[in-house]
mmCIF file of C-alpha atoms in Angstrom:
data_model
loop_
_atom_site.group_PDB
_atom_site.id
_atom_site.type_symbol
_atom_site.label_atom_id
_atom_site.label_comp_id
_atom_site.label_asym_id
_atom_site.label_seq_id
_atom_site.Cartn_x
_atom_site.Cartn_y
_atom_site.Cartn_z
ATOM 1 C CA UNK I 144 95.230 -54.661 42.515
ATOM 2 C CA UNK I 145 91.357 -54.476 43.019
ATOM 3 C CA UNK I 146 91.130 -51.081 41.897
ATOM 4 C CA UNK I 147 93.056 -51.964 38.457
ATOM 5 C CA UNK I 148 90.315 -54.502 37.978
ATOM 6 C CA UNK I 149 87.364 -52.148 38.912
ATOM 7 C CA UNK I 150 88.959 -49.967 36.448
ATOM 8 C CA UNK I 151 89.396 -52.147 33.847
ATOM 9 C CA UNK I 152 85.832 -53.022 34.515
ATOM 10 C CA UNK I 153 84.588 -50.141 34.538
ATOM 11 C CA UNK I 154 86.489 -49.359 31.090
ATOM 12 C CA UNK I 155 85.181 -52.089 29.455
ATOM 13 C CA UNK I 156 81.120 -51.166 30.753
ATOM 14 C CA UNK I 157 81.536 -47.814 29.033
ATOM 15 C CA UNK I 158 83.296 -48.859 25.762
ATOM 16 C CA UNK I 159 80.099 -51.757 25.710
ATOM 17 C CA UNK I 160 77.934 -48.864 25.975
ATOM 18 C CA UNK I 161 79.404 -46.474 23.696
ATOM 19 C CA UNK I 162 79.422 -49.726 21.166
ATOM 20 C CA UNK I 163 75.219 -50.562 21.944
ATOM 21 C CA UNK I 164 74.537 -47.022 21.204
ATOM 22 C CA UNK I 165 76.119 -46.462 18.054
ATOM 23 C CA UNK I 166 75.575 -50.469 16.843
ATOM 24 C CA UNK I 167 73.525 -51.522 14.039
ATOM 25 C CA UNK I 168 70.612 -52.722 15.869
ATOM 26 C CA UNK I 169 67.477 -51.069 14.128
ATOM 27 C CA UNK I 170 65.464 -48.997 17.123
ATOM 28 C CA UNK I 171 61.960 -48.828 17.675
ATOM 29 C CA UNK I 172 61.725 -45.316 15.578
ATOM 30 C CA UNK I 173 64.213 -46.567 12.453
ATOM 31 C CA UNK I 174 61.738 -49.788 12.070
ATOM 32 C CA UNK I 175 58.372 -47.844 12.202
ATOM 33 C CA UNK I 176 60.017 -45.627 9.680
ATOM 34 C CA UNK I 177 60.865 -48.660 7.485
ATOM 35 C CA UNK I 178 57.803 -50.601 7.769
ATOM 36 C CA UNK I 179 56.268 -47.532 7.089
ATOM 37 C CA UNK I 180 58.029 -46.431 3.834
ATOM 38 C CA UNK I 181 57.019 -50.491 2.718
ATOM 39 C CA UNK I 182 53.538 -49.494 3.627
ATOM 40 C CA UNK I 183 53.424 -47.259 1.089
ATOM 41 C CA UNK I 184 55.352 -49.002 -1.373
ATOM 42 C CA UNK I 185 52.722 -51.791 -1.282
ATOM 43 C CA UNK I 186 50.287 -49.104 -1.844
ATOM 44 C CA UNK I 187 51.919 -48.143 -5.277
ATOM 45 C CA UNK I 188 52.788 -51.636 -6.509
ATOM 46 C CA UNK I 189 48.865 -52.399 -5.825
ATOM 47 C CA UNK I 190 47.937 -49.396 -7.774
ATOM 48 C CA UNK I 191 50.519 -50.277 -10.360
ATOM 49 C CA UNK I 192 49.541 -54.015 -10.508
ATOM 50 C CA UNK I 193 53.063 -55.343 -9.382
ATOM 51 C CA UNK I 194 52.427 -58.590 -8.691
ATOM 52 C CA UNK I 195 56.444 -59.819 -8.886
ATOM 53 C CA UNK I 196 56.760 -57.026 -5.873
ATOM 54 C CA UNK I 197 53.928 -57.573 -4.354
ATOM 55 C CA UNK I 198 55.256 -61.322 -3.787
ATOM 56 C CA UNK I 199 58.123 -60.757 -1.744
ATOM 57 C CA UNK I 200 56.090 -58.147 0.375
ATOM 58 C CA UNK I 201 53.703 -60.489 1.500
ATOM 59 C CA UNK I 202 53.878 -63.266 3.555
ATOM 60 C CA UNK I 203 53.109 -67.304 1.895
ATOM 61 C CA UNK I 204 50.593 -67.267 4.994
ATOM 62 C CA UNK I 205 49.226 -63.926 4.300
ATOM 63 C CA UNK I 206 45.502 -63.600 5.308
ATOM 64 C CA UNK I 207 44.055 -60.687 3.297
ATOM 65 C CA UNK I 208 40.705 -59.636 3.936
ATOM 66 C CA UNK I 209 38.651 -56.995 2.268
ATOM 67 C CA UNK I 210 36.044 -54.382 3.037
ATOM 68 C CA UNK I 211 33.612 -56.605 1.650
ATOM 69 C CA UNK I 212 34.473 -59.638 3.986
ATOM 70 C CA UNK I 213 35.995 -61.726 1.455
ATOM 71 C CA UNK I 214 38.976 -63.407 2.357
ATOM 72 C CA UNK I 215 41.938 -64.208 0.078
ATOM 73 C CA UNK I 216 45.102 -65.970 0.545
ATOM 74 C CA UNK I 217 48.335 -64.868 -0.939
ATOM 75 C CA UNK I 218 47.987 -66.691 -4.300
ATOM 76 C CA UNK I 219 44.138 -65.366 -4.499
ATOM 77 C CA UNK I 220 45.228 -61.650 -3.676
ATOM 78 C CA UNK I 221 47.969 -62.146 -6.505
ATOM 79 C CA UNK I 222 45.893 -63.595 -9.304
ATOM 80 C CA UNK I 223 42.961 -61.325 -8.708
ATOM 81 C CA UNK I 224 45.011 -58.531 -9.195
ATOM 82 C CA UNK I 225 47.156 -60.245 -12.241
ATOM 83 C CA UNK I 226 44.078 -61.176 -14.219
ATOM 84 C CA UNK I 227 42.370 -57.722 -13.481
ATOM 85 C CA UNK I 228 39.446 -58.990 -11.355
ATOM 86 C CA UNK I 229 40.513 -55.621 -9.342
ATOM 87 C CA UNK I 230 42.445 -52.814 -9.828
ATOM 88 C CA UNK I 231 43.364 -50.517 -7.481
ATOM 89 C CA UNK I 232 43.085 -46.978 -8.995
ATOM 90 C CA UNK I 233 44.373 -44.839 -6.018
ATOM 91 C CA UNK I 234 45.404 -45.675 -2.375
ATOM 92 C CA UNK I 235 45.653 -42.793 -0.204
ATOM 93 C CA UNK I 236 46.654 -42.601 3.220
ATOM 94 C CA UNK I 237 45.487 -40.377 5.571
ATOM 95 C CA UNK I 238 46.919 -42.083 9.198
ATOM 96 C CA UNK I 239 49.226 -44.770 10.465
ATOM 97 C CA UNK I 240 49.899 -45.713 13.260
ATOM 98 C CA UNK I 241 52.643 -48.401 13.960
ATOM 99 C CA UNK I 242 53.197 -50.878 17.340
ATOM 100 C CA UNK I 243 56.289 -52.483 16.699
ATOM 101 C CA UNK I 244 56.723 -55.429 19.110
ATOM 102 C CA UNK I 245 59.470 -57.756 18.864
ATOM 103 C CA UNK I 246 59.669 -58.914 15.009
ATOM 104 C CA UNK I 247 56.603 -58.135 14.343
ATOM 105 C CA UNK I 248 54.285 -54.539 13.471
ATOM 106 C CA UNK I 249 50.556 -53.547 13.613
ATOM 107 C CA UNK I 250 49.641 -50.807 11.805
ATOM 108 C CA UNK I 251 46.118 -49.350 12.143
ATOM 109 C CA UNK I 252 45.119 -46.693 9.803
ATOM 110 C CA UNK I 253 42.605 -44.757 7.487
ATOM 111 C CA UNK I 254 42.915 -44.609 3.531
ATOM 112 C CA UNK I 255 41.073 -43.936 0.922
ATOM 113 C CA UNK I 256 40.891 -45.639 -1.626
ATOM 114 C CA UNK I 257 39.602 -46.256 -5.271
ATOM 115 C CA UNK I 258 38.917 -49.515 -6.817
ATOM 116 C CA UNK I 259 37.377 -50.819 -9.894
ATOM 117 C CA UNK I 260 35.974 -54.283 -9.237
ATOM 118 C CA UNK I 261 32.829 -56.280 -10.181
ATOM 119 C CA UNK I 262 32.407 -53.866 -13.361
ATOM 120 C CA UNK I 263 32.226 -50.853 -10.963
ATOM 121 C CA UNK I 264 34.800 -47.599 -9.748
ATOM 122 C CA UNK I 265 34.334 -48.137 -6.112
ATOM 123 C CA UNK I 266 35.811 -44.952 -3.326
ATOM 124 C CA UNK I 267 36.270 -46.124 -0.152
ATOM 125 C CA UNK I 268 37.030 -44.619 3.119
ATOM 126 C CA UNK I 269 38.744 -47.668 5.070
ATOM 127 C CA UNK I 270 39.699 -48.112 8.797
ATOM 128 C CA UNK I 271 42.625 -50.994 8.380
ATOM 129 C CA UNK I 272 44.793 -52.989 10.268
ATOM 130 C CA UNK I 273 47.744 -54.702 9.098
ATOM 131 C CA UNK I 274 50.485 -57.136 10.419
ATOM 132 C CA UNK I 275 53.987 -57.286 9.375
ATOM 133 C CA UNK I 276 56.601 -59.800 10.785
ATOM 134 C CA UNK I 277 60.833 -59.714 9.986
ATOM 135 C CA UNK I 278 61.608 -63.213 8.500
ATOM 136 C CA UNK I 279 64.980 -63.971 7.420
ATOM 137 C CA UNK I 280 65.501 -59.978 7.557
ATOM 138 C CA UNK I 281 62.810 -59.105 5.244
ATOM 139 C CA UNK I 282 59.039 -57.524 6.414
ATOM 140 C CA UNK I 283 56.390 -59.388 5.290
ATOM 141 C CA UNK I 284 52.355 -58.639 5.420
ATOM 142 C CA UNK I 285 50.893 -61.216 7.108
ATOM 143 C CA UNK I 286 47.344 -60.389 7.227
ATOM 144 C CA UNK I 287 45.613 -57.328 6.017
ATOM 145 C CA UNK I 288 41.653 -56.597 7.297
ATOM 146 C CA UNK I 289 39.873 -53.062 6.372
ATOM 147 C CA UNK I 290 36.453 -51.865 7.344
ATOM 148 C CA UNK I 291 34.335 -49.024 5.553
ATOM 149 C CA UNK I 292 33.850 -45.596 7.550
ATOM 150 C CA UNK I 293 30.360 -44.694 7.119
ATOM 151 C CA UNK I 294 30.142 -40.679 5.662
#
């Protein structure tokens, strides 16, 4: 009788881990790759001045803060971009790397990028980080800081 129940245990281990592997729980490499690809979708709606996308990517706590050491909250970065304050012309980037830890990812990475702001076309080389967090399972940017790299 004990071995019919070590069996069945035993049965019951291995269809449990046949079922975790092949489940629908994201792994570390399917979440960089998506928080990735929304990385660069953010990019394009920037460049493309899509504020209504640009809303549900980021975060109603979002702390965004430029090259230039202003800070702007979410409704700031919005408007700025919906009145034409700033347009991004091009955002290209050149690394990322992503730390995904728990519900939350940290990108660091290099872009450059062209913007026309304060009357002037503007190319910048930018060392960034970035912080996304999984809320009611969406990503959202929660706070965005990029530096200048010296030529």
């Amino acid at each position: 009788m004990r071995n019919i129940h070590l069996t069945l245990l035993f049965f019951l281990c291995n269809i449990f881990l046949v079922f975790a592997q092949n489940s629908t729980f994201d792994t570390k490499d399917e979440i960089e790759k998506e928080v990735r690809s929304l990385e660069m979708r953010r990019f394009e709606m920037m460049v493309h001045k899509d504020t209504k996308g640009l809303s549900e990517i980021l975060g109603e706590d979002l702390v965004y803060i430029h090259a230039n050491g202003v800070l702007e909250k979410k409704s700031q970065f919005l408007e700025t971009l919906d009145k034409g304050k700033t347009l991004y012309q091009s955002i290209q980037s050149e690394e990322v790397g992503i730390r995904v830890i728990g519900d939350a990812a940290v990108i660091n990475g290099v872009a450059t990028v062209r913007v026309w702001t304060a009357g002037q076309t503007l190319d910048m080389h930018l060392r960034y980080t970035d912080v996304y967090v999984k809320r009611n399972g969406k990503w959202q940017l929660i706070s965005w800081q990029s530096t200048r790299i010296q030529p």
